[in-house]
PDB file of C-alpha atoms in Angstrom:
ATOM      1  CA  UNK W   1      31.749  38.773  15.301  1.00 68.00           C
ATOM      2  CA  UNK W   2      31.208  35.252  16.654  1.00 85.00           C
ATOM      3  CA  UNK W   3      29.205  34.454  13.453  1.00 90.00           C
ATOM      4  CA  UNK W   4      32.160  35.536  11.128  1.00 86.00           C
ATOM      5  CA  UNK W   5      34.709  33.270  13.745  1.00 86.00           C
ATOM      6  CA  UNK W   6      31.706  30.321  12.957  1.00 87.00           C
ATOM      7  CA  UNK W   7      31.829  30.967   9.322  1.00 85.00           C
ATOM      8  CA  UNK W   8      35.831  30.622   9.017  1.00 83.00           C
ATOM      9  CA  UNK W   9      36.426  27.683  11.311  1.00 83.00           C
ATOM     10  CA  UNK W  10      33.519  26.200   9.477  1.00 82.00           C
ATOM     11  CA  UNK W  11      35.231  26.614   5.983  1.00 79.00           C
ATOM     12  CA  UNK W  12      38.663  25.392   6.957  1.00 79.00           C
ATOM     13  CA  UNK W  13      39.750  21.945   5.108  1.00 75.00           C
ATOM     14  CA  UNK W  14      36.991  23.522   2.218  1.00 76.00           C
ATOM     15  CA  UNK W  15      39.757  25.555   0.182  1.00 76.00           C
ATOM     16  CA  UNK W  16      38.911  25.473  -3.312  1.00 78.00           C
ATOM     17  CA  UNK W  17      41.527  23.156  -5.066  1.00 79.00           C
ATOM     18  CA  UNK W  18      41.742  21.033  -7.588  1.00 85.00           C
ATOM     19  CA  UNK W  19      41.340  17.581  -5.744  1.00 85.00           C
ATOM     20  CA  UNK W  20      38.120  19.739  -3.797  1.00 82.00           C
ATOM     21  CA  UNK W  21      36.723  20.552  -7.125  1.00 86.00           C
ATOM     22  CA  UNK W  22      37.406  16.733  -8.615  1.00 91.00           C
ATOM     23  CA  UNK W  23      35.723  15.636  -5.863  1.00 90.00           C
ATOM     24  CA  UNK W  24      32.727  17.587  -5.638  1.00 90.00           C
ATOM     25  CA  UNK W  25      32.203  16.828  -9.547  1.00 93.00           C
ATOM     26  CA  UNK W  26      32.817  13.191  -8.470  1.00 95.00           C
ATOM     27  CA  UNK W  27      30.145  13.403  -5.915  1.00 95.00           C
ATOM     28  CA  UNK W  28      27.474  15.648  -8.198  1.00 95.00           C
ATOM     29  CA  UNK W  29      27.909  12.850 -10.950  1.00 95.00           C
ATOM     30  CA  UNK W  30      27.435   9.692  -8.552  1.00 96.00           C
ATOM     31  CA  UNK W  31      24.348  11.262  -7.100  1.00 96.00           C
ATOM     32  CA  UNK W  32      22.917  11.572 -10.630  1.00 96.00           C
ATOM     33  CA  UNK W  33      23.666   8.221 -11.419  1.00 96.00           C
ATOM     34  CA  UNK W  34      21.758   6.958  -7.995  1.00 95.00           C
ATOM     35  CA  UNK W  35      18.985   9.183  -9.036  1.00 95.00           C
ATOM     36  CA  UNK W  36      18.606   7.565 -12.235  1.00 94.00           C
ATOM     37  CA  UNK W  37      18.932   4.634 -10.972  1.00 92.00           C
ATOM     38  CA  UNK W  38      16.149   5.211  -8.535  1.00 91.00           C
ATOM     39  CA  UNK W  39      13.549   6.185 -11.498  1.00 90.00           C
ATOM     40  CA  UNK W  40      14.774   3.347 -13.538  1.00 88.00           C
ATOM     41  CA  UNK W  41      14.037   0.885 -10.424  1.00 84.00           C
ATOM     42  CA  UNK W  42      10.306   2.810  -9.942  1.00 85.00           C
ATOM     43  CA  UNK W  43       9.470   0.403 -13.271  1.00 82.00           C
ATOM     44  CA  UNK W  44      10.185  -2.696 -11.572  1.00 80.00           C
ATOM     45  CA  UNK W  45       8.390  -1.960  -7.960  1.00 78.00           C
ATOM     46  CA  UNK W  46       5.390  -3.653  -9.602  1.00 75.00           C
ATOM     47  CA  UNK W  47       7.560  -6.857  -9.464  1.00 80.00           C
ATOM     48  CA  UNK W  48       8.496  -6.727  -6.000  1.00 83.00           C
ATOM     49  CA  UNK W  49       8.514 -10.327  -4.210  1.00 85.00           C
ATOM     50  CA  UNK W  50       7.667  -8.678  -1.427  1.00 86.00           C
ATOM     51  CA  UNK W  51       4.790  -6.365  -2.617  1.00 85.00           C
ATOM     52  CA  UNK W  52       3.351  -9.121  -4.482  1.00 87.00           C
ATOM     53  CA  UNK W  53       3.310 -11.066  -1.138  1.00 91.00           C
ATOM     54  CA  UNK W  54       1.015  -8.155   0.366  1.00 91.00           C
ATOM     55  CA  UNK W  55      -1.154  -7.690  -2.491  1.00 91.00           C
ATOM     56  CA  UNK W  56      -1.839 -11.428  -2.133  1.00 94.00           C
ATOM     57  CA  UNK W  57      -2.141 -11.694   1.624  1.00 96.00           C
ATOM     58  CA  UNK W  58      -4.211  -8.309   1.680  1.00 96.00           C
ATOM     59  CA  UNK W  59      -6.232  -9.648  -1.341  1.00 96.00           C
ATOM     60  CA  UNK W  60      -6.806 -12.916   1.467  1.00 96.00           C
ATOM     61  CA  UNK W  61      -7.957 -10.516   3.821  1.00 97.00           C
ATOM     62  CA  UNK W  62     -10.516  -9.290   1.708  1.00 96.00           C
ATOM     63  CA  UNK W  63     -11.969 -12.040   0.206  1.00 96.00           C
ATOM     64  CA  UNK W  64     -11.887 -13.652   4.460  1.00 96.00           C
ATOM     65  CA  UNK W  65     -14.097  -9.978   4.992  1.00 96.00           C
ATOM     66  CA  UNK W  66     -16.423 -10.388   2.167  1.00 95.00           C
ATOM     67  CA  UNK W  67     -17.099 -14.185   2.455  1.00 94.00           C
ATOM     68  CA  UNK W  68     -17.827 -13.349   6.697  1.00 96.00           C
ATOM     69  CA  UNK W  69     -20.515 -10.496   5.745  1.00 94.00           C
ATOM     70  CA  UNK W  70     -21.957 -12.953   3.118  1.00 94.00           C
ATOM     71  CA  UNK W  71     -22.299 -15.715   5.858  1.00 95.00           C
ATOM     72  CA  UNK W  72     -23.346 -12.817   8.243  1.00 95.00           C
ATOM     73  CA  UNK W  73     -26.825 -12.332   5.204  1.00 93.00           C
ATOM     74  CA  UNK W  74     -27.501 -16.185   5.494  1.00 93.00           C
ATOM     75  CA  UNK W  75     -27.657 -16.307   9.231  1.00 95.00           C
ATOM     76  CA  UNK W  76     -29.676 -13.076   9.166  1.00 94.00           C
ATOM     77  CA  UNK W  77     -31.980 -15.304   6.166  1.00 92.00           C
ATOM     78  CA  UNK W  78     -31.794 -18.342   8.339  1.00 93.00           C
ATOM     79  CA  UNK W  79     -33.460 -16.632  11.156  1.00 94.00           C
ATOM     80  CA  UNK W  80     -35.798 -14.212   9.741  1.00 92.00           C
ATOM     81  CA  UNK W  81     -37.197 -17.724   7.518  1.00 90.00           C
ATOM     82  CA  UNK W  82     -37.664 -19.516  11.389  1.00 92.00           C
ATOM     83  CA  UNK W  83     -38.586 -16.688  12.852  1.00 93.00           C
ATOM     84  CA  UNK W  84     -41.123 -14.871  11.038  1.00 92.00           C
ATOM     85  CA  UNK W  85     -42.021 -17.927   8.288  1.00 91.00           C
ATOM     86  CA  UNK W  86     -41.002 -15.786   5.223  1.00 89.00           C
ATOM     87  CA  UNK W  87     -40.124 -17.090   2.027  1.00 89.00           C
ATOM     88  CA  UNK W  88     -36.225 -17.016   0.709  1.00 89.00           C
ATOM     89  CA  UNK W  89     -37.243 -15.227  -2.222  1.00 89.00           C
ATOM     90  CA  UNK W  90     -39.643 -12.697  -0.597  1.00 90.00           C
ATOM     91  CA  UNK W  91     -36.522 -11.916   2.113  1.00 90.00           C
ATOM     92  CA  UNK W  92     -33.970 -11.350  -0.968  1.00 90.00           C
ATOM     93  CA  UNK W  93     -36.916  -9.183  -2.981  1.00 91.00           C
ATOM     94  CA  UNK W  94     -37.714  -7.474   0.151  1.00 90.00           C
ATOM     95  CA  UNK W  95     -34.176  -6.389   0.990  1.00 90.00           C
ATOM     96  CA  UNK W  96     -32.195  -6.326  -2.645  1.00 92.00           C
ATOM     97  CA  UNK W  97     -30.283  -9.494  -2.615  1.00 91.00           C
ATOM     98  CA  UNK W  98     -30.054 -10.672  -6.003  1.00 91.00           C
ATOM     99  CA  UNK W  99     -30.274 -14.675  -6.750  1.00 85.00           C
ATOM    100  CA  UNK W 100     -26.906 -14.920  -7.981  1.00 89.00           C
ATOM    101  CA  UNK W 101     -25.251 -13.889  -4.053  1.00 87.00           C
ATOM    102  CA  UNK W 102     -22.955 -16.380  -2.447  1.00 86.00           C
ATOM    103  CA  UNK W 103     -19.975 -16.661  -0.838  1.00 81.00           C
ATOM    104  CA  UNK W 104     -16.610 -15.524  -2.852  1.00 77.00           C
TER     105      UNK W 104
END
């Protein structure tokens, strides 16, 4: 009984009339347009200012990482060639390193 009192308070002001009915197809309409809208603006995301600006800072980032681990190999080289009196080339044979690795 309480659910069917719920249910009618709920559904007063939500007659079915004209102006209702104009309104609702009003509202179904707009909310197609803003959905097409949406997909059409999916094609330009790519051109973001701000997206670009991460890709580039993250792309920063990276290269910062990469160029650290390279510097990281030439320590380990430095001190492996003092330590142990071992040629460059034997070290980058020995562990892989081709002769074209350097920093980014």
């Amino acid at each position: 009984k309480e659910l069917g009192d719920l249910i009618a308070n709920a559904q007063l002001g939500r007659e079915h009339t004209e102006e209702r009915g104009n309104l609702v197809e009003e509202m179904t309409e707009t909310e197609a347009l803003w959905s097409e809208q949406q997909e059409e603006l999916k094609q330009f995301k790519e051109c973001d200012p701000v997206l670009m600006h991460r890709k580039k800072e993250e792309a920063r980032v990276a290269k910062d990482a990469a160029n650290r681990w390279t510097d990281n190999v030439f320590i380990i080289q430095s001190w492996v060639r003092d330590k142990f009196n071992m040629d460059m080339d034997e070290f980058n044979k020995f562990f892989g390193i081709p002769a074209e690795f350097d920093s980014v």
